[in-house]
Coordinates of C-alpha atoms in Angstrom, one line a residue:
S1 CA 56.5 15.7 54.8
S2 CA 56.1 18.5 52.5
G3 CA 56.9 22.2 52.1
I4 CA 59.7 24.3 52.5
N5 CA 60.4 22.9 56.1
A6 CA 60.9 19.9 54.9
E7 CA 62.9 21.0 52.1
W8 CA 65.1 23.5 53.8
P9 CA 68.9 22.9 53.0
L10 CA 68.9 23.7 56.8
R11 CA 67.4 21.7 59.0
P12 CA 68.5 20.4 62.4
G13 CA 69.3 16.8 61.6
S14 CA 68.8 15.9 57.9
M15 CA 72.5 15.7 57.2
P16 CA 76.3 15.6 58.5
R17 CA 77.8 18.9 60.0
K18 CA 80.4 19.1 56.9
K19 CA 77.1 19.7 54.7
I20 CA 75.6 22.3 57.3
L21 CA 79.0 24.0 58.1
M22 CA 79.3 24.0 53.9
N23 CA 75.6 25.4 53.3
V24 CA 76.1 28.1 56.3
V25 CA 79.3 29.5 54.4
A26 CA 77.4 29.1 50.8
L27 CA 74.7 31.0 52.5
A28 CA 76.9 33.7 54.1
G29 CA 78.2 34.3 50.1
F30 CA 75.1 34.7 48.7
L31 CA 74.3 36.8 51.1
I32 CA 78.2 39.0 51.0
I33 CA 77.2 38.9 47.1
C34 CA 73.9 39.8 46.6
M35 CA 73.3 42.4 49.8
G36 CA 77.5 43.5 49.6
G37 CA 77.5 44.1 46.0
G38 CA 74.1 45.8 46.2
G39 CA 75.1 48.0 49.8
A40 CA 78.5 48.6 47.7
I41 CA 76.6 49.9 44.9
G42 CA 74.6 51.6 46.7
A43 CA 77.6 53.7 49.0
V44 CA 79.8 54.5 45.7
M45 CA 76.4 55.8 44.3
A46 CA 75.2 58.1 47.3
N47 CA 76.5 60.8 45.9
D48 CA 73.9 60.4 41.9
F49 CA 71.3 59.8 43.6
G50 CA 68.7 60.7 46.4
D51 CA 69.0 64.3 48.5
D52 CA 73.3 64.2 48.0
S53 CA 72.7 64.9 44.0
D54 CA 71.4 68.2 42.6
W55 CA 71.2 66.6 39.6
Y56 CA 68.6 64.2 40.4
I57 CA 66.4 67.0 42.6
S58 CA 66.9 68.4 39.8
L59 CA 64.9 65.8 37.4
E60 CA 61.0 66.2 37.0
K61 CA 59.8 63.3 39.2
P62 CA 56.2 61.5 38.3
C63 CA 53.9 61.4 41.0
F64 CA 54.7 58.0 42.3
N65 CA 57.7 58.7 42.7
P66 CA 59.2 57.4 46.3
P67 CA 61.0 59.1 49.2
N68 CA 64.9 58.2 48.5
A69 CA 64.7 57.1 52.4
V70 CA 62.6 54.3 50.9
F71 CA 65.0 53.0 48.4
G72 CA 67.4 51.9 50.8
P73 CA 64.9 49.5 53.2
V74 CA 63.6 48.0 50.2
W75 CA 66.9 47.1 48.2
A76 CA 68.5 45.5 51.5
I77 CA 64.7 43.0 51.9
L78 CA 64.9 42.6 48.3
Y79 CA 68.7 41.4 47.8
F80 CA 68.1 39.0 51.1
L81 CA 64.9 36.8 49.4
M82 CA 67.4 37.4 46.1
A83 CA 70.4 35.6 48.0
V84 CA 67.7 33.6 50.1
A85 CA 66.2 32.4 47.0
A86 CA 69.7 31.6 44.9
F87 CA 71.2 29.6 48.1
S88 CA 68.4 27.0 48.5
V89 CA 68.5 26.3 44.6
W90 CA 72.0 25.6 45.4
T91 CA 71.6 23.7 47.3
K92 CA 70.0 21.4 44.8
T93 CA 71.9 21.7 41.5
G94 CA 75.2 23.5 43.0
F95 CA 77.0 25.0 39.8
R96 CA 77.8 22.6 37.9
K97 CA 74.7 19.4 38.0
R98 CA 72.2 22.1 36.8
P99 CA 74.1 25.2 35.8
A100 CA 71.3 27.2 34.0
P101 CA 68.8 28.8 37.1
L102 CA 72.5 30.0 39.1
I103 CA 73.6 31.9 35.3
F104 CA 70.8 33.2 35.0
F105 CA 70.5 34.7 38.5
F106 CA 73.9 36.0 38.2
I107 CA 73.5 37.7 34.9
Q108 CA 70.3 39.2 36.1
L109 CA 72.3 40.7 39.4
V110 CA 75.1 41.4 37.1
L111 CA 72.2 43.7 35.0
N112 CA 71.2 45.0 38.6
F113 CA 74.4 46.4 39.6
I114 CA 74.6 48.3 36.2
W115 CA 71.7 50.0 36.0
P116 CA 72.7 52.6 38.5
L117 CA 75.5 53.2 37.1
L118 CA 73.7 53.6 33.5
F119 CA 70.8 56.0 35.1
G120 CA 72.8 57.4 38.1
T121 CA 76.2 58.1 37.4
A122 CA 76.3 58.8 34.1
R123 CA 72.9 60.4 33.7
Q124 CA 72.0 58.2 30.6
V125 CA 68.3 58.0 31.6
F126 CA 66.9 56.4 28.5
A127 CA 69.6 53.8 28.3
G128 CA 68.8 53.2 32.2
F129 CA 65.5 52.5 30.4
V130 CA 66.8 50.2 28.3
E131 CA 68.9 48.8 30.1
I132 CA 65.9 47.3 33.0
V133 CA 63.7 46.2 30.3
F134 CA 67.2 43.6 29.9
L135 CA 67.3 43.0 33.6
W136 CA 63.1 42.7 33.3
V137 CA 63.3 39.7 31.0
F138 CA 66.2 38.1 33.2
I139 CA 64.6 38.4 36.6
V140 CA 61.5 36.1 34.3
I141 CA 63.7 33.8 32.7
T142 CA 65.4 33.3 36.6
I143 CA 62.3 32.5 38.1
F144 CA 61.1 30.1 36.0
L145 CA 63.8 28.1 35.8
F146 CA 63.9 28.6 40.1
N147 CA 60.4 27.5 40.2
S148 CA 61.3 24.2 37.7
V149 CA 63.8 23.0 40.3
K150 CA 62.9 19.6 41.9
G151 CA 62.1 20.3 45.6
R152 CA 62.9 24.0 45.7
T153 CA 59.8 24.7 43.1
W154 CA 59.3 27.7 46.3
S155 CA 62.3 29.5 45.4
H156 CA 61.0 31.4 42.9
I157 CA 58.2 33.1 45.2
L158 CA 61.4 35.1 46.8
L159 CA 61.8 36.6 43.8
L160 CA 58.4 38.2 43.0
P161 CA 58.3 40.5 45.1
Y162 CA 62.4 41.8 43.6
L163 CA 60.3 41.6 39.8
G164 CA 57.6 43.6 41.1
W165 CA 60.2 45.9 42.4
V166 CA 61.9 45.9 39.2
T167 CA 58.1 46.6 37.6
F168 CA 57.7 49.5 39.5
A169 CA 61.6 51.1 38.6
T170 CA 60.7 50.1 34.6
V171 CA 57.8 52.7 34.9
L172 CA 59.2 54.8 37.5
N173 CA 63.1 55.2 34.8
W174 CA 60.2 55.5 32.2
S175 CA 58.8 58.7 33.8
I176 CA 61.8 60.3 34.6
Y177 CA 62.8 60.2 30.9
D178 CA 60.1 61.1 29.2
L179 CA 58.7 63.7 31.6
N180 CA 62.7 65.4 31.4
K181 CA 63.7 65.0 27.4
D182 CA 62.1 68.3 26.8
N183 CA 63.7 69.6 29.2
P184 CA 67.3 71.5 27.5
D185 CA 68.3 72.5 30.8
V186 CA 68.9 69.2 32.8
D187 CA 71.0 66.4 31.1
I188 CA 70.0 63.5 30.4
G189 CA 72.3 62.1 27.7
Y190 CA 71.0 60.1 24.8
V191 CA 67.0 61.9 24.0
V192 CA 65.0 59.1 21.4
G193 CA 65.3 62.0 17.9
Q194 CA 67.5 64.2 18.6

């Protein structure tokens, strides 16, 4: 048979119990790294974004800026999908057999965790824009690499909502920079040409 169910690494009867246990532990590890890491960054940055940040409130934002309450649930879903995609690739490639897909996955994840530090904590809105462009590129590379893993070509589909959200966030980041770059009352860090 074909499709996701035939390829899913935790399908009952498809492997010995020890391997199932190892896969459950690995899946938990990917979930902890992605969701736990994202959650930890979100908790640490709580005062740098949203309604708890006087600085963030003072920024002029475009009309398409989502309500602050949207960001947490969206990121939780995206981190979950990222973890499942990475785990599914890991079950085929491991970290040694073909490391490139997971190396690029973890590079983009680190870039993902760095962005709020640049934009929010350091208040470097332009640097945040440059960094998120690099993040976007590494997500695209990761998607192509995941799509190339035989038996896991479906895994890249789980990263497409993430790419869409980061594309939106990139436009939002640039718009916030552009709307605030000439405002002397708001500190957005480095401004090109000034």
